[in-house]
mmCIF file of C-alpha atoms in Angstrom:
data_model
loop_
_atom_site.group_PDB
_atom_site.id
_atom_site.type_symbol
_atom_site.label_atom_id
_atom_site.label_comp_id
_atom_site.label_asym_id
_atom_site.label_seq_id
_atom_site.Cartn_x
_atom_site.Cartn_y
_atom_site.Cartn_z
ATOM 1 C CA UNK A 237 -1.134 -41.528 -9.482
ATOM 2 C CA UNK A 238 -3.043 -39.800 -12.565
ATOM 3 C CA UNK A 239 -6.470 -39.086 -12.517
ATOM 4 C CA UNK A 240 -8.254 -38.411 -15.605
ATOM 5 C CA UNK A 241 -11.448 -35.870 -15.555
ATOM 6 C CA UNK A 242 -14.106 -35.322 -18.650
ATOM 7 C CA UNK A 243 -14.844 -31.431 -18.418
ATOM 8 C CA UNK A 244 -17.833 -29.992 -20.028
ATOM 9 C CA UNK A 245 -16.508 -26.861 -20.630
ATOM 10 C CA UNK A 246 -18.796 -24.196 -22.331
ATOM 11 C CA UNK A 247 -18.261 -23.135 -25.612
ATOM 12 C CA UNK A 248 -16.813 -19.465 -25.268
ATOM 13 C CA UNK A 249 -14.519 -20.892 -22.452
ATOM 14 C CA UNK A 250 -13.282 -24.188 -24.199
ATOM 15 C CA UNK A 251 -12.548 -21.391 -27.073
ATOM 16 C CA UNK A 252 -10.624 -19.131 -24.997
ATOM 17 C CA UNK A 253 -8.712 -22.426 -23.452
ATOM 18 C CA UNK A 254 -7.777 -23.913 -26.780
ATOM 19 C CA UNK A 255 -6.330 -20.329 -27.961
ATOM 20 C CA UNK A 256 -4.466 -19.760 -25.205
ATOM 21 C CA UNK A 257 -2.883 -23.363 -25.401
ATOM 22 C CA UNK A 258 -2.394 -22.356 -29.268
ATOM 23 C CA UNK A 259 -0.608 -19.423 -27.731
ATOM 24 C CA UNK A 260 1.237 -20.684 -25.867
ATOM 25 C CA UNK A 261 2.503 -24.171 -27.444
ATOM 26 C CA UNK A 262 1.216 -25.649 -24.612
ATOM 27 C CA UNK A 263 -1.276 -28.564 -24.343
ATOM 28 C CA UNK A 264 -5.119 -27.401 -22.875
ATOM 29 C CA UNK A 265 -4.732 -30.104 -19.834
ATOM 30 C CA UNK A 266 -1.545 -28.796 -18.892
ATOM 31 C CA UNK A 267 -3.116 -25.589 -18.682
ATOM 32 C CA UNK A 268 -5.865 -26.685 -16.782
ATOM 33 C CA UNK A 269 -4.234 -28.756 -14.486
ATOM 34 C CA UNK A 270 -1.263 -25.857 -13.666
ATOM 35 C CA UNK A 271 -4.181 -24.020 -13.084
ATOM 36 C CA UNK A 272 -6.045 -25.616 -10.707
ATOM 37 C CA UNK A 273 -2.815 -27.069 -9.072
ATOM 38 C CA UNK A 274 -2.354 -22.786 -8.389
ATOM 39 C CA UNK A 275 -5.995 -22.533 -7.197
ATOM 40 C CA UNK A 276 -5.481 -25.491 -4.444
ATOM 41 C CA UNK A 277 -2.341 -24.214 -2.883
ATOM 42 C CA UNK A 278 -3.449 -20.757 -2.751
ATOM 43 C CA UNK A 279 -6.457 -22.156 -0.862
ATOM 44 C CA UNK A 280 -4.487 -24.386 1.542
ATOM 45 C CA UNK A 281 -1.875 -21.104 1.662
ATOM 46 C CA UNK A 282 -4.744 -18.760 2.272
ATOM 47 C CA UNK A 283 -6.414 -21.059 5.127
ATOM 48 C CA UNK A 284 -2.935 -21.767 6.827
ATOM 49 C CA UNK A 285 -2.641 -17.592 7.127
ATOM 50 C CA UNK A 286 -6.307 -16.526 8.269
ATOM 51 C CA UNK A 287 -5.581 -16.347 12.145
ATOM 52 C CA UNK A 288 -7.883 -15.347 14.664
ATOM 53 C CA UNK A 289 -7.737 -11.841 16.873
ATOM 54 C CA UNK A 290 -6.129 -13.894 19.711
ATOM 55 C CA UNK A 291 -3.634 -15.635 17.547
ATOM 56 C CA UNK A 292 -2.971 -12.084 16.408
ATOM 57 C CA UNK A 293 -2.817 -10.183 19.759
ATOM 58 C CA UNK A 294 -0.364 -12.940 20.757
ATOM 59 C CA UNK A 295 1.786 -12.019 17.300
ATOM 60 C CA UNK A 296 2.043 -8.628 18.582
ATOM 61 C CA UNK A 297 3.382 -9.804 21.560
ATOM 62 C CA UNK A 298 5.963 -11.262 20.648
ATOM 63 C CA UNK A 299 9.880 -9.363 20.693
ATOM 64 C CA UNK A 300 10.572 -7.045 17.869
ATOM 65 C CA UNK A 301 13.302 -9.268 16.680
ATOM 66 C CA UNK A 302 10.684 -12.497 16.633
ATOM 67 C CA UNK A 303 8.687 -10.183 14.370
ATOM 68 C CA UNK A 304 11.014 -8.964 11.938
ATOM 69 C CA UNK A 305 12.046 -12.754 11.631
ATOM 70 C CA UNK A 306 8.682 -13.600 10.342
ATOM 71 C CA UNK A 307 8.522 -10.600 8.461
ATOM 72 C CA UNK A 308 11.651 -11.613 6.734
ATOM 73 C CA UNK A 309 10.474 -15.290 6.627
ATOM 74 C CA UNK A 310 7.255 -13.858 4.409
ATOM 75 C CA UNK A 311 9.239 -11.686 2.289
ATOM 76 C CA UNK A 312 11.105 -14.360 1.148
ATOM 77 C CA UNK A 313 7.843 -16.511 0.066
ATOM 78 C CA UNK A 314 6.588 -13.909 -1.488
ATOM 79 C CA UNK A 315 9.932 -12.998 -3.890
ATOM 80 C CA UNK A 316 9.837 -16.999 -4.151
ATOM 81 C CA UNK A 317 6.420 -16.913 -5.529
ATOM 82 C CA UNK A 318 7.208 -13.180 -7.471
ATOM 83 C CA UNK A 319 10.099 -15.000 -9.299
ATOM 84 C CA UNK A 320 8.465 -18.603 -10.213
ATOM 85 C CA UNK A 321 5.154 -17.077 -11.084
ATOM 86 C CA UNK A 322 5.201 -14.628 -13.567
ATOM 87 C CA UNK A 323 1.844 -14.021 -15.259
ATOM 88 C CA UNK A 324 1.550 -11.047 -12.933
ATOM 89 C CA UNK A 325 3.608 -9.553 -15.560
ATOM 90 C CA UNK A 326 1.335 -10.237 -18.689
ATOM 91 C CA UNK A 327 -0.683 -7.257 -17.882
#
């Protein structure tokens, strides 16, 4: 399913958009949509990780080995998302 949005965008932004499209060879909506496709799953991803002191405490109960496995299990995400994302390396 495609939705389609009208975005009032204001003029030193839409500017910036359209010359980084330009830039890039890349349409404005795909931009924009990439974008905010980033935004939503690093809100979902940050509201799936923000755990409360007992959900903590009971982390840090757990066996050395059950936390290393985690450990590892993040580690890979995050060389997942190092590898596929690389605008971090613009700058």
């Amino acid at each position: 399913m495609t939705t389609t949005f009208d975005w009032l965008l204001e003029p030193k932004l839409r500017d910036r958009l359209l010359s980084l499209a330009e830039q890039q060879g890349r349409s404005p909506n795909t931009i924009v949509a990439e974008a905010l496709q980033q935004y939503l799953q690093q809100q979902t991803d940050s509201a799936e990780t923000n755990l409360t002191l007992e959900q903590r405490q009971a982390i840090l109960k757990l066996p050395i080995a059950e936390r290393r496995r985690m450990l590892e299990a993040q580690a890979e995400q995050m060389a997942t998302h190092y590898e596929t994302h690389t605008e971090w390396q613009d700058w």
